[in-house]
Amino acid sequence: MESGPTVMRTFSIALLLLAGLALVACGDDEIAGARVRLITSAADGAVQGEVQLQAVDDGVGRVYPAKPLGDDVYVAPGAPPGKYRILSTGGWGMLWSGRTGSSAPLLRGAGHTPALVRMGKPRSLYVASGLPGQWTLGATWAAEWKVAAEGDRATWEPVDLRIEPLDEGVFALRFPAEVWSFGRLIRVLGTMSDGTVTAMQTYQVRDEKRAELPRMALVLAAVQAPLTVHLVPPPGVKQVPDGTPVRVRLLGVPLDHVYEGQSYEGRAQFDELAALGHALRVELPQSGPDAMFTLDPETWRLRQSLHVVAVDPEKLADVQLVELGGGFTEARVCYRGASTFGRVSFERVDAPPDAVEHSVRVRTHPGWQEWWLRTVDGEWLYMADDIEGPPHELLIDTDRTDGAGVRVSGRVPGAPPGTRVLARQVHEAYGIEGEEVLPERRLGGEGFEAAVSPQGGYDLQLPPGRYEIRVLGPTGASSRPKVMPFAPGAQVRLDLSMR
């Protein structure tokens, strides 16, 4: 029989073993602290670096180191229940959406199911569809950056973007370290799988201490707006052939995106162009490389149409005009026998640095024609002449404009979608010595039409003169015309009726 001390020593060892077994049985499940289950893409792999929980609502943003418990669950010993940002010393972070991030997750301790939090790699923007059942993201993306502190003075620079497809229709856009850094402004644009352009995603990297943390964006399609391109035929052609290609290119956005269209009955209709507050460039490939026309966003919004001359590049006559009013911004031509002005392209002619006068070369067709030219100063110049054909180059010296432009705006109560206000400039009989007199005529086309907004408003900006104005409904029904003279620089409020 064992002695007393021996029995007591054996009993003490047994107690220690039982206590150790109890601790093992309890394990990490009894560690007090907030818990989280992290989710990562298979392409990203496991989170790198030590996982940390940063308190959101404690007033100081205390950081608690977290330890893995297995099965992607982490616990931060001593961290009380609350809302936390999850990040790592390797630059990984939770994927927020929205300007300042979605609501931080509520994390609690043992006895509660850990909150699920998706994590992403540093300097990455993860994009996913905001309407998964309706839109699926495509793999085409582009980005630009600039220094936010310089504001509008800074130039947007392209980003060498790396695009990685992940699971569940999510794409990871990887940015270089010199771009995704404190004080940078970043904007991103992509397409859906059907080619629809997305809304613009714009972010400023504001976290100076943790600038590398990733972001998440739930992407929707951009607001769409229509544009009708009217192809004005050159002299001797009744109508531009059906199937003539027309391109519309987005300008001033990160993505080089082109819409392809074809004409039918003299029009190319684009029903859904991304409207991101940017300009458009309309191109007519069959009219030569110079047949490109820029449409600023305000003009597109007010008109929703563009009239351009589909020139024959083999029959062009170059005409030089001395610039007035700071230079020309637009050239419209209406050929004899027609009633529609269309834009034609032009370029500035090289001149010595000390030249007093500059001129532009306008590409038009030979023959009798009437012109309206708009200057930088908002003045208008009207001309009518018989232009000789190639290889002649005519230099026309003009010494004055015909006056400032006219603005006519108002409302069309009850106008259904697709309603337009049409202006036709009334020209008196006109002739030049040695030419027959032209009869009175009404000319419209480029710049002489305005779309009626959903709120019922319209806005026309016209050269000075006498006009016939009417409302054209979406079914072709026309109101009774009003004929009114507008002096140079006039600002006119004119409400119209559908009748």
PDB file of N, CA and C in Angstrom, residues 79-147:
ATOM      1  N   ALA A  79     -11.515  41.413 -28.388  1.00  0.00           N
ATOM      2  CA  ALA A  79     -12.318  42.364 -29.166  1.00  0.00           C
ATOM      3  C   ALA A  79     -13.789  42.209 -28.798  1.00  0.00           C
ATOM      4  N   PRO A  80     -14.442  43.243 -28.282  1.00  0.00           N
ATOM      5  CA  PRO A  80     -15.851  43.122 -27.879  1.00  0.00           C
ATOM      6  C   PRO A  80     -16.763  43.065 -29.101  1.00  0.00           C
ATOM      7  N   PRO A  81     -18.004  42.596 -28.937  1.00  0.00           N
ATOM      8  CA  PRO A  81     -18.951  42.624 -30.056  1.00  0.00           C
ATOM      9  C   PRO A  81     -19.103  44.052 -30.595  1.00  0.00           C
ATOM     10  N   GLY A  82     -19.199  44.196 -31.913  1.00  0.00           N
ATOM     11  CA  GLY A  82     -19.342  45.517 -32.524  1.00  0.00           C
ATOM     12  C   GLY A  82     -19.108  45.454 -34.016  1.00  0.00           C
ATOM     13  N   LYS A  83     -19.038  46.639 -34.630  1.00  0.00           N
ATOM     14  CA  LYS A  83     -18.811  46.729 -36.072  1.00  0.00           C
ATOM     15  C   LYS A  83     -17.323  46.957 -36.332  1.00  0.00           C
ATOM     16  N   TYR A  84     -16.811  46.234 -37.328  1.00  0.00           N
ATOM     17  CA  TYR A  84     -15.379  46.253 -37.592  1.00  0.00           C
ATOM     18  C   TYR A  84     -15.096  46.314 -39.094  1.00  0.00           C
ATOM     19  N   ARG A  85     -13.952  46.926 -39.413  1.00  0.00           N
ATOM     20  CA  ARG A  85     -13.337  46.754 -40.725  1.00  0.00           C
ATOM     21  C   ARG A  85     -12.347  45.597 -40.592  1.00  0.00           C
ATOM     22  N   ILE A  86     -12.293  44.756 -41.613  1.00  0.00           N
ATOM     23  CA  ILE A  86     -11.372  43.630 -41.594  1.00  0.00           C
ATOM     24  C   ILE A  86     -10.289  43.896 -42.628  1.00  0.00           C
ATOM     25  N   LEU A  87      -9.057  43.772 -42.230  1.00  0.00           N
ATOM     26  CA  LEU A  87      -7.925  44.002 -43.128  1.00  0.00           C
ATOM     27  C   LEU A  87      -6.770  43.118 -42.715  1.00  0.00           C
ATOM     28  N   SER A  88      -5.662  43.229 -43.443  1.00  0.00           N
ATOM     29  CA  SER A  88      -4.496  42.431 -43.086  1.00  0.00           C
ATOM     30  C   SER A  88      -3.247  43.269 -43.267  1.00  0.00           C
ATOM     31  N   THR A  89      -2.181  42.833 -42.612  1.00  0.00           N
ATOM     32  CA  THR A  89      -0.912  43.530 -42.748  1.00  0.00           C
ATOM     33  C   THR A  89      -0.329  43.377 -44.139  1.00  0.00           C
ATOM     34  N   GLY A  90      -0.888  42.474 -44.944  1.00  0.00           N
ATOM     35  CA  GLY A  90      -0.457  42.296 -46.325  1.00  0.00           C
ATOM     36  C   GLY A  90      -1.192  43.177 -47.312  1.00  0.00           C
ATOM     37  N   GLY A  91      -2.036  44.095 -46.810  1.00  0.00           N
ATOM     38  CA  GLY A  91      -2.746  45.010 -47.699  1.00  0.00           C
ATOM     39  C   GLY A  91      -4.103  44.517 -48.158  1.00  0.00           C
ATOM     40  N   TRP A  92      -4.530  43.319 -47.721  1.00  0.00           N
ATOM     41  CA  TRP A  92      -5.853  42.825 -48.079  1.00  0.00           C
ATOM     42  C   TRP A  92      -6.904  43.583 -47.269  1.00  0.00           C
ATOM     43  N   GLY A  93      -8.121  43.637 -47.808  1.00  0.00           N
ATOM     44  CA  GLY A  93      -9.178  44.330 -47.094  1.00  0.00           C
ATOM     45  C   GLY A  93     -10.539  43.802 -47.467  1.00  0.00           C
ATOM     46  N   MET A  94     -11.526  44.147 -46.643  1.00  0.00           N
ATOM     47  CA  MET A  94     -12.894  43.759 -46.951  1.00  0.00           C
ATOM     48  C   MET A  94     -13.385  44.583 -48.130  1.00  0.00           C
ATOM     49  N   LEU A  95     -14.284  44.025 -48.910  1.00  0.00           N
ATOM     50  CA  LEU A  95     -14.743  44.671 -50.130  1.00  0.00           C
ATOM     51  C   LEU A  95     -15.998  45.487 -49.828  1.00  0.00           C
ATOM     52  N   TRP A  96     -15.811  46.798 -49.786  1.00  0.00           N
ATOM     53  CA  TRP A  96     -16.908  47.725 -49.557  1.00  0.00           C
ATOM     54  C   TRP A  96     -17.517  48.106 -50.895  1.00  0.00           C
ATOM     55  N   SER A  97     -18.733  48.584 -50.866  1.00  0.00           N
ATOM     56  CA  SER A  97     -19.354  49.196 -52.039  1.00  0.00           C
ATOM     57  C   SER A  97     -19.884  50.552 -51.612  1.00  0.00           C
ATOM     58  N   GLY A  98     -20.088  51.427 -52.572  1.00  0.00           N
ATOM     59  CA  GLY A  98     -20.563  52.775 -52.261  1.00  0.00           C
ATOM     60  C   GLY A  98     -19.411  53.727 -52.031  1.00  0.00           C
ATOM     61  N   ARG A  99     -19.738  55.020 -51.853  1.00  0.00           N
ATOM     62  CA  ARG A  99     -18.713  56.047 -51.747  1.00  0.00           C
ATOM     63  C   ARG A  99     -17.853  55.866 -50.505  1.00  0.00           C
ATOM     64  N   THR A 100     -18.460  55.631 -49.362  1.00  0.00           N
ATOM     65  CA  THR A 100     -17.708  55.465 -48.122  1.00  0.00           C
ATOM     66  C   THR A 100     -17.751  54.030 -47.620  1.00  0.00           C
ATOM     67  N   GLY A 101     -18.237  53.120 -48.449  1.00  0.00           N
ATOM     68  CA  GLY A 101     -18.289  51.723 -48.042  1.00  0.00           C
ATOM     69  C   GLY A 101     -19.660  51.328 -47.549  1.00  0.00           C
ATOM     70  N   SER A 102     -19.997  50.088 -47.764  1.00  0.00           N
ATOM     71  CA  SER A 102     -21.254  49.579 -47.239  1.00  0.00           C
ATOM     72  C   SER A 102     -21.146  49.461 -45.729  1.00  0.00           C
ATOM     73  N   SER A 103     -22.240  49.130 -45.087  1.00  0.00           N
ATOM     74  CA  SER A 103     -22.256  49.059 -43.627  1.00  0.00           C
ATOM     75  C   SER A 103     -21.262  48.015 -43.134  1.00  0.00           C
ATOM     76  N   ALA A 104     -20.451  48.405 -42.150  1.00  0.00           N
ATOM     77  CA  ALA A 104     -19.475  47.472 -41.596  1.00  0.00           C
ATOM     78  C   ALA A 104     -20.191  46.306 -40.921  1.00  0.00           C
ATOM     79  N   PRO A 105     -19.619  45.098 -40.996  1.00  0.00           N
ATOM     80  CA  PRO A 105     -20.300  43.927 -40.427  1.00  0.00           C
ATOM     81  C   PRO A 105     -20.277  43.953 -38.899  1.00  0.00           C
ATOM     82  N   LEU A 106     -21.352  43.438 -38.303  1.00  0.00           N
ATOM     83  CA  LEU A 106     -21.435  43.273 -36.851  1.00  0.00           C
ATOM     84  C   LEU A 106     -20.829  41.925 -36.491  1.00  0.00           C
ATOM     85  N   LEU A 107     -19.762  41.962 -35.691  1.00  0.00           N
ATOM     86  CA  LEU A 107     -19.064  40.742 -35.301  1.00  0.00           C
ATOM     87  C   LEU A 107     -19.311  40.468 -33.819  1.00  0.00           C
ATOM     88  N   ARG A 108     -19.548  39.197 -33.513  1.00  0.00           N
ATOM     89  CA  ARG A 108     -19.787  38.784 -32.120  1.00  0.00           C
ATOM     90  C   ARG A 108     -18.893  37.605 -31.771  1.00  0.00           C
ATOM     91  N   GLY A 109     -18.997  37.160 -30.544  1.00  0.00           N
ATOM     92  CA  GLY A 109     -18.082  36.133 -30.050  1.00  0.00           C
ATOM     93  C   GLY A 109     -18.617  34.724 -30.207  1.00  0.00           C
ATOM     94  N   ALA A 110     -18.050  33.811 -29.370  1.00  0.00           N
ATOM     95  CA  ALA A 110     -18.441  32.403 -29.404  1.00  0.00           C
ATOM     96  C   ALA A 110     -19.924  32.264 -29.098  1.00  0.00           C
ATOM     97  N   GLY A 111     -20.532  31.243 -29.680  1.00  0.00           N
ATOM     98  CA  GLY A 111     -21.963  31.037 -29.494  1.00  0.00           C
ATOM     99  C   GLY A 111     -22.788  31.677 -30.588  1.00  0.00           C
ATOM    100  N   HIS A 112     -22.166  32.484 -31.455  1.00  0.00           N
ATOM    101  CA  HIS A 112     -22.852  33.123 -32.580  1.00  0.00           C
ATOM    102  C   HIS A 112     -22.184  32.696 -33.882  1.00  0.00           C
ATOM    103  N   THR A 113     -22.979  32.555 -34.908  1.00  0.00           N
ATOM    104  CA  THR A 113     -22.430  32.215 -36.217  1.00  0.00           C
ATOM    105  C   THR A 113     -21.575  33.371 -36.725  1.00  0.00           C
ATOM    106  N   PRO A 114     -20.326  33.114 -37.094  1.00  0.00           N
ATOM    107  CA  PRO A 114     -19.468  34.214 -37.558  1.00  0.00           C
ATOM    108  C   PRO A 114     -20.040  34.876 -38.813  1.00  0.00           C
ATOM    109  N   ALA A 115     -19.947  36.213 -38.869  1.00  0.00           N
ATOM    110  CA  ALA A 115     -20.383  36.941 -40.058  1.00  0.00           C
ATOM    111  C   ALA A 115     -19.471  36.609 -41.233  1.00  0.00           C
ATOM    112  N   LEU A 116     -20.050  36.529 -42.445  1.00  0.00           N
ATOM    113  CA  LEU A 116     -19.285  36.245 -43.655  1.00  0.00           C
ATOM    114  C   LEU A 116     -18.818  37.566 -44.267  1.00  0.00           C
ATOM    115  N   VAL A 117     -17.552  37.686 -44.553  1.00  0.00           N
ATOM    116  CA  VAL A 117     -16.986  38.908 -45.131  1.00  0.00           C
ATOM    117  C   VAL A 117     -16.091  38.521 -46.297  1.00  0.00           C
ATOM    118  N   ARG A 118     -16.366  39.123 -47.467  1.00  0.00           N
ATOM    119  CA  ARG A 118     -15.544  38.864 -48.647  1.00  0.00           C
ATOM    120  C   ARG A 118     -14.310  39.762 -48.606  1.00  0.00           C
ATOM    121  N   MET A 119     -13.164  39.191 -48.892  1.00  0.00           N
ATOM    122  CA  MET A 119     -11.893  39.907 -48.849  1.00  0.00           C
ATOM    123  C   MET A 119     -11.277  39.981 -50.245  1.00  0.00           C
ATOM    124  N   GLY A 120     -10.469  41.021 -50.450  1.00  0.00           N
ATOM    125  CA  GLY A 120      -9.830  41.195 -51.739  1.00  0.00           C
ATOM    126  C   GLY A 120      -8.375  41.601 -51.608  1.00  0.00           C
ATOM    127  N   LYS A 121      -7.653  41.449 -52.721  1.00  0.00           N
ATOM    128  CA  LYS A 121      -6.234  41.782 -52.766  1.00  0.00           C
ATOM    129  C   LYS A 121      -6.025  43.294 -52.757  1.00  0.00           C
ATOM    130  N   PRO A 122      -4.820  43.725 -52.374  1.00  0.00           N
ATOM    131  CA  PRO A 122      -4.541  45.162 -52.381  1.00  0.00           C
ATOM    132  C   PRO A 122      -4.564  45.749 -53.789  1.00  0.00           C
ATOM    133  N   ARG A 123      -4.909  47.076 -53.854  1.00  0.00           N
ATOM    134  CA  ARG A 123      -4.915  47.864 -55.088  1.00  0.00           C
ATOM    135  C   ARG A 123      -5.753  47.202 -56.175  1.00  0.00           C
ATOM    136  N   SER A 124      -6.936  46.744 -55.775  1.00  0.00           N
ATOM    137  CA  SER A 124      -7.842  46.083 -56.716  1.00  0.00           C
ATOM    138  C   SER A 124      -9.239  46.655 -56.571  1.00  0.00           C
ATOM    139  N   LEU A 125      -9.916  46.790 -57.701  1.00  0.00           N
ATOM    140  CA  LEU A 125     -11.336  47.129 -57.713  1.00  0.00           C
ATOM    141  C   LEU A 125     -12.081  45.907 -58.223  1.00  0.00           C
ATOM    142  N   TYR A 126     -12.954  45.371 -57.389  1.00  0.00           N
ATOM    143  CA  TYR A 126     -13.762  44.210 -57.773  1.00  0.00           C
ATOM    144  C   TYR A 126     -15.109  44.711 -58.271  1.00  0.00           C
ATOM    145  N   VAL A 127     -15.472  44.339 -59.494  1.00  0.00           N
ATOM    146  CA  VAL A 127     -16.720  44.799 -60.089  1.00  0.00           C
ATOM    147  C   VAL A 127     -17.655  43.615 -60.261  1.00  0.00           C
ATOM    148  N   ALA A 128     -18.923  43.849 -59.914  1.00  0.00           N
ATOM    149  CA  ALA A 128     -19.963  42.822 -60.040  1.00  0.00           C
ATOM    150  C   ALA A 128     -21.237  43.501 -60.512  1.00  0.00           C
ATOM    151  N   SER A 129     -22.114  42.746 -61.115  1.00  0.00           N
ATOM    152  CA  SER A 129     -23.363  43.299 -61.622  1.00  0.00           C
ATOM    153  C   SER A 129     -24.268  43.722 -60.478  1.00  0.00           C
ATOM    154  N   GLY A 130     -24.849  44.922 -60.608  1.00  0.00           N
ATOM    155  CA  GLY A 130     -25.817  45.376 -59.617  1.00  0.00           C
ATOM    156  C   GLY A 130     -27.171  44.724 -59.788  1.00  0.00           C
ATOM    157  N   LEU A 131     -27.437  44.132 -60.964  1.00  0.00           N
ATOM    158  CA  LEU A 131     -28.677  43.398 -61.238  1.00  0.00           C
ATOM    159  C   LEU A 131     -28.285  42.072 -61.886  1.00  0.00           C
ATOM    160  N   PRO A 132     -27.859  41.094 -61.095  1.00  0.00           N
ATOM    161  CA  PRO A 132     -27.335  39.853 -61.663  1.00  0.00           C
ATOM    162  C   PRO A 132     -28.301  39.123 -62.580  1.00  0.00           C
ATOM    163  N   GLY A 133     -29.590  39.206 -62.302  1.00  0.00           N
ATOM    164  CA  GLY A 133     -30.534  38.500 -63.159  1.00  0.00           C
ATOM    165  C   GLY A 133     -30.803  39.196 -64.481  1.00  0.00           C
ATOM    166  N   GLN A 134     -30.417  40.476 -64.589  1.00  0.00           N
ATOM    167  CA  GLN A 134     -30.699  41.249 -65.791  1.00  0.00           C
ATOM    168  C   GLN A 134     -29.441  41.577 -66.585  1.00  0.00           C
ATOM    169  N   TRP A 135     -28.352  41.905 -65.880  1.00  0.00           N
ATOM    170  CA  TRP A 135     -27.124  42.301 -66.554  1.00  0.00           C
ATOM    171  C   TRP A 135     -25.985  41.376 -66.129  1.00  0.00           C
ATOM    172  N   THR A 136     -25.153  41.002 -67.103  1.00  0.00           N
ATOM    173  CA  THR A 136     -23.946  40.226 -66.837  1.00  0.00           C
ATOM    174  C   THR A 136     -22.752  41.032 -67.321  1.00  0.00           C
ATOM    175  N   LEU A 137     -21.758  41.190 -66.466  1.00  0.00           N
ATOM    176  CA  LEU A 137     -20.606  41.993 -66.837  1.00  0.00           C
ATOM    177  C   LEU A 137     -19.782  41.312 -67.914  1.00  0.00           C
ATOM    178  N   GLY A 138     -19.208  42.137 -68.802  1.00  0.00           N
ATOM    179  CA  GLY A 138     -18.272  41.648 -69.797  1.00  0.00           C
ATOM    180  C   GLY A 138     -16.847  41.832 -69.325  1.00  0.00           C
ATOM    181  N   ALA A 139     -15.892  41.406 -70.168  1.00  0.00           N
ATOM    182  CA  ALA A 139     -14.480  41.423 -69.784  1.00  0.00           C
ATOM    183  C   ALA A 139     -13.741  42.647 -70.310  1.00  0.00           C
ATOM    184  N   THR A 140     -14.457  43.614 -70.896  1.00  0.00           N
ATOM    185  CA  THR A 140     -13.806  44.807 -71.434  1.00  0.00           C
ATOM    186  C   THR A 140     -13.889  45.944 -70.424  1.00  0.00           C
ATOM    187  N   TRP A 141     -12.730  46.401 -69.948  1.00  0.00           N
ATOM    188  CA  TRP A 141     -12.667  47.464 -68.955  1.00  0.00           C
ATOM    189  C   TRP A 141     -11.483  48.366 -69.241  1.00  0.00           C
ATOM    190  N   ALA A 142     -11.617  49.627 -68.859  1.00  0.00           N
ATOM    191  CA  ALA A 142     -10.527  50.587 -69.002  1.00  0.00           C
ATOM    192  C   ALA A 142     -10.611  51.575 -67.844  1.00  0.00           C
ATOM    193  N   ALA A 143      -9.473  52.171 -67.506  1.00  0.00           N
ATOM    194  CA  ALA A 143      -9.430  53.091 -66.373  1.00  0.00           C
ATOM    195  C   ALA A 143      -8.489  54.244 -66.677  1.00  0.00           C
ATOM    196  N   GLU A 144      -8.709  55.367 -65.993  1.00  0.00           N
ATOM    197  CA  GLU A 144      -7.843  56.540 -66.064  1.00  0.00           C
ATOM    198  C   GLU A 144      -7.612  57.073 -64.658  1.00  0.00           C
ATOM    199  N   TRP A 145      -6.574  57.872 -64.487  1.00  0.00           N
ATOM    200  CA  TRP A 145      -6.287  58.448 -63.175  1.00  0.00           C
ATOM    201  C   TRP A 145      -5.740  59.862 -63.343  1.00  0.00           C
ATOM    202  N   LYS A 146      -5.859  60.648 -62.278  1.00  0.00           N
ATOM    203  CA  LYS A 146      -5.217  61.954 -62.217  1.00  0.00           C
ATOM    204  C   LYS A 146      -5.056  62.330 -60.747  1.00  0.00           C
ATOM    205  N   VAL A 147      -4.261  63.368 -60.490  1.00  0.00           N
ATOM    206  CA  VAL A 147      -4.051  63.844 -59.129  1.00  0.00           C
ATOM    207  C   VAL A 147      -5.260  64.663 -58.710  1.00  0.00           C
TER     208      VAL A 147
END
